[in-house]
JSON list of C-alpha atoms in Angstrom, two decimals:
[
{"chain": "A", "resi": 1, "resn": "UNK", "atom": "CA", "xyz": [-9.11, -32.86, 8.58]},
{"chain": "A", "resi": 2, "resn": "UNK", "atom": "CA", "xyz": [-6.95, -29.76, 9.18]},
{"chain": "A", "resi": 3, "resn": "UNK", "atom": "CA", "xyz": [-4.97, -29.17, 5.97]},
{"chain": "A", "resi": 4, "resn": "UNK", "atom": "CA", "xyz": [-2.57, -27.09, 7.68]},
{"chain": "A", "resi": 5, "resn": "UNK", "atom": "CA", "xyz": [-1.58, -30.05, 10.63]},
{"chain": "A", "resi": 6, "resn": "UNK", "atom": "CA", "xyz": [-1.23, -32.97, 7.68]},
{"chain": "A", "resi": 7, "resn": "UNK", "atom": "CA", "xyz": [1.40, -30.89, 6.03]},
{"chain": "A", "resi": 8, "resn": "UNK", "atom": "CA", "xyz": [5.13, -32.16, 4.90]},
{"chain": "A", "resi": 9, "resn": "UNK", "atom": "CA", "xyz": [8.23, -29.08, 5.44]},
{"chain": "A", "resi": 10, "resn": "UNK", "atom": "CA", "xyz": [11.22, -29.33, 3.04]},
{"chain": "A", "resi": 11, "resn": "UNK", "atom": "CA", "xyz": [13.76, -27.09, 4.02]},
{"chain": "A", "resi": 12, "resn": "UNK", "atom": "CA", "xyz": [17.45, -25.78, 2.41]},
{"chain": "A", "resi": 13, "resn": "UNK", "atom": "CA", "xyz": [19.28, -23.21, 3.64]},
{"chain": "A", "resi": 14, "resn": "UNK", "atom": "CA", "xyz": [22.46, -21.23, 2.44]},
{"chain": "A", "resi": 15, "resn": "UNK", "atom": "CA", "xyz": [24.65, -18.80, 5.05]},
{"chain": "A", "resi": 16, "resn": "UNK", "atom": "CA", "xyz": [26.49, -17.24, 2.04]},
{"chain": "A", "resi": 17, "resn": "UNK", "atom": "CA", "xyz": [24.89, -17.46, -1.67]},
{"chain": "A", "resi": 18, "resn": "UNK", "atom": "CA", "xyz": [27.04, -14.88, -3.87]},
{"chain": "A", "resi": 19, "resn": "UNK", "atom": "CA", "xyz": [25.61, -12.27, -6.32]},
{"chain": "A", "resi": 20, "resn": "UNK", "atom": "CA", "xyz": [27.16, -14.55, -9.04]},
{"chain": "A", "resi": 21, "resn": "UNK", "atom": "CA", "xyz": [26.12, -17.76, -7.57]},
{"chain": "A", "resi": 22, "resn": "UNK", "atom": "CA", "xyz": [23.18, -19.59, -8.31]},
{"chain": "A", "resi": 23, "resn": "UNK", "atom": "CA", "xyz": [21.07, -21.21, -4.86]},
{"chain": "A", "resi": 24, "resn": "UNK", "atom": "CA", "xyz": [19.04, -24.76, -6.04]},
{"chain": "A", "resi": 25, "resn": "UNK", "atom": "CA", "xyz": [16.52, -26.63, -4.09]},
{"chain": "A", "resi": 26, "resn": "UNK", "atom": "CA", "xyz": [14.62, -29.61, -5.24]},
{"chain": "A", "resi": 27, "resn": "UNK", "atom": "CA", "xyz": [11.86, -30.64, -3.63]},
{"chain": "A", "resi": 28, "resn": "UNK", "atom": "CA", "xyz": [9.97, -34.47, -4.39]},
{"chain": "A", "resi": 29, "resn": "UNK", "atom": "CA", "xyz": [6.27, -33.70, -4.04]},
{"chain": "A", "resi": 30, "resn": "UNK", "atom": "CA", "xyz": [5.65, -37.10, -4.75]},
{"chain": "A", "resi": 31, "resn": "UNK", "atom": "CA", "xyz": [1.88, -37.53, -3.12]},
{"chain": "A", "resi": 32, "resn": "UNK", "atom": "CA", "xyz": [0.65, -34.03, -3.05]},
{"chain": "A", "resi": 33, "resn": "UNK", "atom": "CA", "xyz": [-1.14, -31.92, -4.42]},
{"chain": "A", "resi": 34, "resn": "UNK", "atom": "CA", "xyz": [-0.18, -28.42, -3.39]},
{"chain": "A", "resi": 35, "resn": "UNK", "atom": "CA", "xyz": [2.78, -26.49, -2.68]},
{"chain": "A", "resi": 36, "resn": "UNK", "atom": "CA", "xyz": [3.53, -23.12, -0.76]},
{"chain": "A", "resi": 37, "resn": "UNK", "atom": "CA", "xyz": [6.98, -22.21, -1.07]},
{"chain": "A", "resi": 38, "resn": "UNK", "atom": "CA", "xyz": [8.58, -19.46, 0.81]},
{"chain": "A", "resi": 39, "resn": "UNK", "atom": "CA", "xyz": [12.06, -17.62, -0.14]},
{"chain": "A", "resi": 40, "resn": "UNK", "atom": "CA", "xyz": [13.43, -16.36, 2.50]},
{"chain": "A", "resi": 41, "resn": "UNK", "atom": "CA", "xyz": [16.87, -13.55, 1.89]},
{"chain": "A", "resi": 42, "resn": "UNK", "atom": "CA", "xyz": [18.69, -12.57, 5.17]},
{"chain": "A", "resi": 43, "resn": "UNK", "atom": "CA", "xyz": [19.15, -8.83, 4.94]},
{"chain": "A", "resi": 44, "resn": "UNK", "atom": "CA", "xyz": [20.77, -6.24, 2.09]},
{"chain": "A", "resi": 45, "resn": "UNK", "atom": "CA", "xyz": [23.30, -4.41, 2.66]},
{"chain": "A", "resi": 46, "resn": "UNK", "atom": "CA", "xyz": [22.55, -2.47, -0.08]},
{"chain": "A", "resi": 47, "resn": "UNK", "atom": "CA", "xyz": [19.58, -0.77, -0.71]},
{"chain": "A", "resi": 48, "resn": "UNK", "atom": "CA", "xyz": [17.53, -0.14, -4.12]},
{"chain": "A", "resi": 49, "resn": "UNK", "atom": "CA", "xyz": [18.13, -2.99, -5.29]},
{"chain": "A", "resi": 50, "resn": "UNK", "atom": "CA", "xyz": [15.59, -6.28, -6.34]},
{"chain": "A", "resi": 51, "resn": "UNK", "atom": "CA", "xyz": [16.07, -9.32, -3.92]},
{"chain": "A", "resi": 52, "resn": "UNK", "atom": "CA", "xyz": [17.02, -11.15, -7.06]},
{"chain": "A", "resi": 53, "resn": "UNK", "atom": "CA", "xyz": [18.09, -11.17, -10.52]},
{"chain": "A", "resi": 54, "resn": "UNK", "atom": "CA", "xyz": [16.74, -14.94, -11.10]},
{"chain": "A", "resi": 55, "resn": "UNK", "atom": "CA", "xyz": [13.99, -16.37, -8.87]},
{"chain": "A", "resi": 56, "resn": "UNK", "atom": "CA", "xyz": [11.80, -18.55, -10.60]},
{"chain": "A", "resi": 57, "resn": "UNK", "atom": "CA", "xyz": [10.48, -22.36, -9.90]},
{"chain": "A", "resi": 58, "resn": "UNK", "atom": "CA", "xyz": [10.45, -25.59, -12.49]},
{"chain": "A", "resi": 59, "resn": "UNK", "atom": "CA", "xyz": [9.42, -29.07, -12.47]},
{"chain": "A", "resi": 60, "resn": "UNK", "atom": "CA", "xyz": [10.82, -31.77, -14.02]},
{"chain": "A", "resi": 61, "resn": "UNK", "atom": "CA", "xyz": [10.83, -35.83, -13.75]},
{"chain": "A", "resi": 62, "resn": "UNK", "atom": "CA", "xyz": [13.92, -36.49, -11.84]},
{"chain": "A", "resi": 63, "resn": "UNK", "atom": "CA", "xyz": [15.58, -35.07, -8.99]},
{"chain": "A", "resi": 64, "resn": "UNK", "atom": "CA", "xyz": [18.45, -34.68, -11.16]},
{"chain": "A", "resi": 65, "resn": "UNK", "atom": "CA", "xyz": [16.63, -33.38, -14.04]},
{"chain": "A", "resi": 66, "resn": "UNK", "atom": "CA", "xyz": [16.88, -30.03, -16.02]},
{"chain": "A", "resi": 67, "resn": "UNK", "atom": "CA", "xyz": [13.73, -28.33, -14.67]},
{"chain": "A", "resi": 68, "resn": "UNK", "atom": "CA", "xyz": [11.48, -26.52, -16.95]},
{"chain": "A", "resi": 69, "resn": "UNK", "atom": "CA", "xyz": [10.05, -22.97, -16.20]},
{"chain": "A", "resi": 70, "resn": "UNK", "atom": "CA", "xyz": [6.52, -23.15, -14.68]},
{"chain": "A", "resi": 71, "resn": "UNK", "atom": "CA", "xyz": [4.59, -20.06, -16.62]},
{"chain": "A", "resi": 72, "resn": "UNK", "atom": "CA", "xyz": [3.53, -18.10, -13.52]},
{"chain": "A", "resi": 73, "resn": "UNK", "atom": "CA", "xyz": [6.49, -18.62, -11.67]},
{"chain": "A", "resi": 74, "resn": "UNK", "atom": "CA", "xyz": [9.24, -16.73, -13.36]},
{"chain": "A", "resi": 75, "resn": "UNK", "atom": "CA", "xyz": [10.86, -13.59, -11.81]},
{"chain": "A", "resi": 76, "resn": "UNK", "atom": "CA", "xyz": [11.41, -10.72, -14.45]},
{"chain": "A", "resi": 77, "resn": "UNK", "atom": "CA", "xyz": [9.14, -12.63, -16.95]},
{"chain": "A", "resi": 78, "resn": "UNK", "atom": "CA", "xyz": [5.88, -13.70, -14.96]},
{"chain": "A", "resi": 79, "resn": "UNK", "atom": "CA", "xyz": [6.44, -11.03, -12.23]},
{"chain": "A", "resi": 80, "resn": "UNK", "atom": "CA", "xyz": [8.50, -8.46, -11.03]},
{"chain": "A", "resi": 81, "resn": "UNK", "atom": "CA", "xyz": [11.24, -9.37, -8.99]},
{"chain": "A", "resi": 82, "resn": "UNK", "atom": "CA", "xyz": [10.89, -7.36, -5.61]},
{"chain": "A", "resi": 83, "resn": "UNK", "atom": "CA", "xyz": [13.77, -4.14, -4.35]},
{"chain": "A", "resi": 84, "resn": "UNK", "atom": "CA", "xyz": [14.83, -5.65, -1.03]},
{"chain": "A", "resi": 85, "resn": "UNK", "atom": "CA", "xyz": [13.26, -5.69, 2.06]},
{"chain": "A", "resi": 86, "resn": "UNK", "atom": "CA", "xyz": [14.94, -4.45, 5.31]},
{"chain": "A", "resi": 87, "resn": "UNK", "atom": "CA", "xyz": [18.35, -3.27, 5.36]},
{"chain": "A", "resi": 88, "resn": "UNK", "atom": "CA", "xyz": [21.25, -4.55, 7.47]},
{"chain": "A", "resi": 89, "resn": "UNK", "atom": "CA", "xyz": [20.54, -5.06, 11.42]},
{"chain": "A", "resi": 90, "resn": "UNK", "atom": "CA", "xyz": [16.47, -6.14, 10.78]},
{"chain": "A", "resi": 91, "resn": "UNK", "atom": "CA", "xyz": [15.62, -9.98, 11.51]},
{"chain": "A", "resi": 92, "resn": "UNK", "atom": "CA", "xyz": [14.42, -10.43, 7.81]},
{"chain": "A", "resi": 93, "resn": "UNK", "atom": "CA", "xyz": [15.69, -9.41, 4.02]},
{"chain": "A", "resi": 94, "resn": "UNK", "atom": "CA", "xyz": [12.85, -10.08, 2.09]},
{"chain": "A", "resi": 95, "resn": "UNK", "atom": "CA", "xyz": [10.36, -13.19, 1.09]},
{"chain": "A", "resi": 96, "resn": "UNK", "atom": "CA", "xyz": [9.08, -14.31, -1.75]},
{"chain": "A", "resi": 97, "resn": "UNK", "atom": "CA", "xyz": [6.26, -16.62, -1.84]},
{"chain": "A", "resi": 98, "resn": "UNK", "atom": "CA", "xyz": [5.83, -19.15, -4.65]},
{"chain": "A", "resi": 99, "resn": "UNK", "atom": "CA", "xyz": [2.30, -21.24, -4.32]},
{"chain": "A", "resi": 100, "resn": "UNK", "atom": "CA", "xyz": [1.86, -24.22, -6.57]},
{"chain": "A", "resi": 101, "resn": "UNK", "atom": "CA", "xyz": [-1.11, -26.60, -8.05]},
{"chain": "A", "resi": 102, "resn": "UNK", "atom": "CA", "xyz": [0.99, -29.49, -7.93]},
{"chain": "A", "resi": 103, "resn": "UNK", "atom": "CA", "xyz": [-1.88, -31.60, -10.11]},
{"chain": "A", "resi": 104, "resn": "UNK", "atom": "CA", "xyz": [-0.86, -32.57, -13.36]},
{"chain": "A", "resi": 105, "resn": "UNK", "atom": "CA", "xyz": [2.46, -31.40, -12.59]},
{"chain": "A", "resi": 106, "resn": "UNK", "atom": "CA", "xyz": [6.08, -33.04, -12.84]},
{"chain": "A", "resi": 107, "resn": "UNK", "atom": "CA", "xyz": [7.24, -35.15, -9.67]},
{"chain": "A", "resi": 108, "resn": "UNK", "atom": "CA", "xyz": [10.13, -32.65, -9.39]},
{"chain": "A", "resi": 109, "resn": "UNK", "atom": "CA", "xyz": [10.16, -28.81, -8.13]},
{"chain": "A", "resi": 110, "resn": "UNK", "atom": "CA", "xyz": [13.17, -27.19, -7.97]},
{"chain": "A", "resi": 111, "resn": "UNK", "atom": "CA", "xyz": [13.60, -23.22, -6.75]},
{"chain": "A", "resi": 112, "resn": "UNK", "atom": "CA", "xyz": [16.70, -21.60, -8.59]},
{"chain": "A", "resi": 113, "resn": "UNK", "atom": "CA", "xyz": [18.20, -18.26, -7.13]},
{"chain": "A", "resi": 114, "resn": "UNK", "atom": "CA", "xyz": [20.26, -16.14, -7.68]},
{"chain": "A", "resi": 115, "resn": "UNK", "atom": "CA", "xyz": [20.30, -12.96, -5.21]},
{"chain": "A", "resi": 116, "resn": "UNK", "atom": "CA", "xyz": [21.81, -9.36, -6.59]},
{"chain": "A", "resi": 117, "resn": "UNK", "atom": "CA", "xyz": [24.10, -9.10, -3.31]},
{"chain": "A", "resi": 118, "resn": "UNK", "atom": "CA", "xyz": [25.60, -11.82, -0.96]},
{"chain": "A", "resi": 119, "resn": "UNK", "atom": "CA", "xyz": [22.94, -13.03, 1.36]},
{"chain": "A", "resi": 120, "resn": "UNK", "atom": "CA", "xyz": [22.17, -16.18, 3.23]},
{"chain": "A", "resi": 121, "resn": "UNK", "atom": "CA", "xyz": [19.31, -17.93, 1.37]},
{"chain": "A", "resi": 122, "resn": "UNK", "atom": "CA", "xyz": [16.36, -20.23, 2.96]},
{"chain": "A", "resi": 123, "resn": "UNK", "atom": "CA", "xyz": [14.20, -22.61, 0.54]},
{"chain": "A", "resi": 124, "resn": "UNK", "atom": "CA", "xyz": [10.82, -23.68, 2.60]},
{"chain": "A", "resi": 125, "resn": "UNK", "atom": "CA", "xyz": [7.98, -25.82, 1.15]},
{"chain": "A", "resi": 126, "resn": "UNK", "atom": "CA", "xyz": [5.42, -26.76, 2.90]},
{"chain": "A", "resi": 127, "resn": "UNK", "atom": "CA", "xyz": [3.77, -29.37, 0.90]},
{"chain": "A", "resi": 128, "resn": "UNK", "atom": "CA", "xyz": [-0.26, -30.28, 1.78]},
{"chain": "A", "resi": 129, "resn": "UNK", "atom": "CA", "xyz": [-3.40, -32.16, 0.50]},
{"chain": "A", "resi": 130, "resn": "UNK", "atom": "CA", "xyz": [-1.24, -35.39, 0.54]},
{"chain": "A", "resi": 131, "resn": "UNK", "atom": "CA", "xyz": [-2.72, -38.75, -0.25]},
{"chain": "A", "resi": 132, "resn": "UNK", "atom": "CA", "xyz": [-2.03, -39.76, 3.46]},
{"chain": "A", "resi": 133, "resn": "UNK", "atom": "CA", "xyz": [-2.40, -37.20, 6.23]},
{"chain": "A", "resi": 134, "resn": "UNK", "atom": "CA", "xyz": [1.31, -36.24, 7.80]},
{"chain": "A", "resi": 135, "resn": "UNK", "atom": "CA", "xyz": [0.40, -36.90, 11.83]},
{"chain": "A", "resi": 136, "resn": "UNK", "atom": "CA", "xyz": [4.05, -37.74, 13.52]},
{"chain": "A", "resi": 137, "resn": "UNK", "atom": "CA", "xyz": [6.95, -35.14, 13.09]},
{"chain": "A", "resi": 138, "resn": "UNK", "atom": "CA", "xyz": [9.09, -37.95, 11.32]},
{"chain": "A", "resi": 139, "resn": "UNK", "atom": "CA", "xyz": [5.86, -38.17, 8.62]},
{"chain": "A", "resi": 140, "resn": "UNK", "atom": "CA", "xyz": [5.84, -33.98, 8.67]},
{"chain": "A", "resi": 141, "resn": "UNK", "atom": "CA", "xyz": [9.36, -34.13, 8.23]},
{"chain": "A", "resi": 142, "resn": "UNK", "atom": "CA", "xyz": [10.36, -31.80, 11.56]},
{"chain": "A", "resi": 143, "resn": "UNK", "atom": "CA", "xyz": [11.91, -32.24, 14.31]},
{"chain": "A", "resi": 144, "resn": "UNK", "atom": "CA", "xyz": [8.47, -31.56, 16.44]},
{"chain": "A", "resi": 145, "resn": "UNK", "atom": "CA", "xyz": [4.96, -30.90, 16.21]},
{"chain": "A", "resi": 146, "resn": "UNK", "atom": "CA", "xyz": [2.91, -29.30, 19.16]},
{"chain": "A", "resi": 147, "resn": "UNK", "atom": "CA", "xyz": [-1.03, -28.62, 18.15]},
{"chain": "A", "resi": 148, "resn": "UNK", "atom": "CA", "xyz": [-3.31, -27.70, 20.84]}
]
C-alpha cells in the first residue's frame, strides 16, 4: 500500500489573521497514526521579522478542549520561530512544517498562531497510516484524486 495515496487532508484557511490575533485549527485524527502538518503564511510585508510570535501544536480530548503543548512542537521554546520568508509580490510567505507520532497521543490536535504582521494563514494536515486506507476523494477528504 502507498502511504502517501491512503492519506486524509484537513484544511483551514484565514485571508486576514492580525498581528494581535490568534489563528486555531483543530484537527480529529481519530484513526491515525501520523500527522504532517504544514503552516502556510502568505507574504510579509515587512522584513526581519519571525513568521510568528506563537506557533506551536497541542492535543487534547475534545474538539473543544484546552489543548496541551506537545514538547517538540513549541515555537520559541522547542525551536526557533523562523524571520519570514519572501517579501511582498512572491507566491509564498513562509512554511512551517509540524510532523506528528500521533500513537499514544490525544484524539485532538489543534495548531495555534499567531503571525508578527497581518497575513493570510493556511492550516494543512495530511493525516496517514489510518486503520482503513483513504481510496475515494470523499474518504481523502478532497474534492479529487488523480493517481497514475
Amino acid at each position: 500500500m502507498n502511504h502517501a495515496a491512503g492519506t486524509k487532508s484537513v484544511s483551514k484557511v484565514s485571508t486576514s489573521v492580525a498581528a494581535s490575533a490568534t489563528f486555531t485549527h483543530t484537527i480529529d485524527t481519530l484513526g491515525y497514526k501520523y500527522a504532517s502538518i504544514d503552516v502556510i503564511f502568505s507574504p510579509y510585508t515587512a522584513s526581519n521579522v519571525s513568521i510568528a510570535n506563537v506557533l506551536r501544536v497541542g492535543d487534547s480530548d475534545t474538539s473543544g478542549g484546552t489543548p496541551t503543548n506537545i514538547s517538540g512542537l513549541v515555537g520559541g521554546t522547542d525551536f526557533t520561530i523562523a524571520a519570514t520568508g519572501a517579501s511582498t509580490g512572491a507566491d509564498v510567505g513562509a512554511v512551517a512544517r509540524f510532523n506528528v507520532d500521533l500513537r499514544g497521543r490525544r484524539r485532538y490536535l489543534t495548531v495555534t498562531v499567531t503571525p508578527s504582521t497581518t497575513v493570510a494563514v493556511v492550516s494543512n494536515a495530511r493525516l496517514s497510516k489510518g486503520e482503513n486506507h483513504a481510496a475515494t476523494a470523499s474518504e481523502s477528504n478532497v474534492n479529487n484524486v488523480a493517481s497514475v
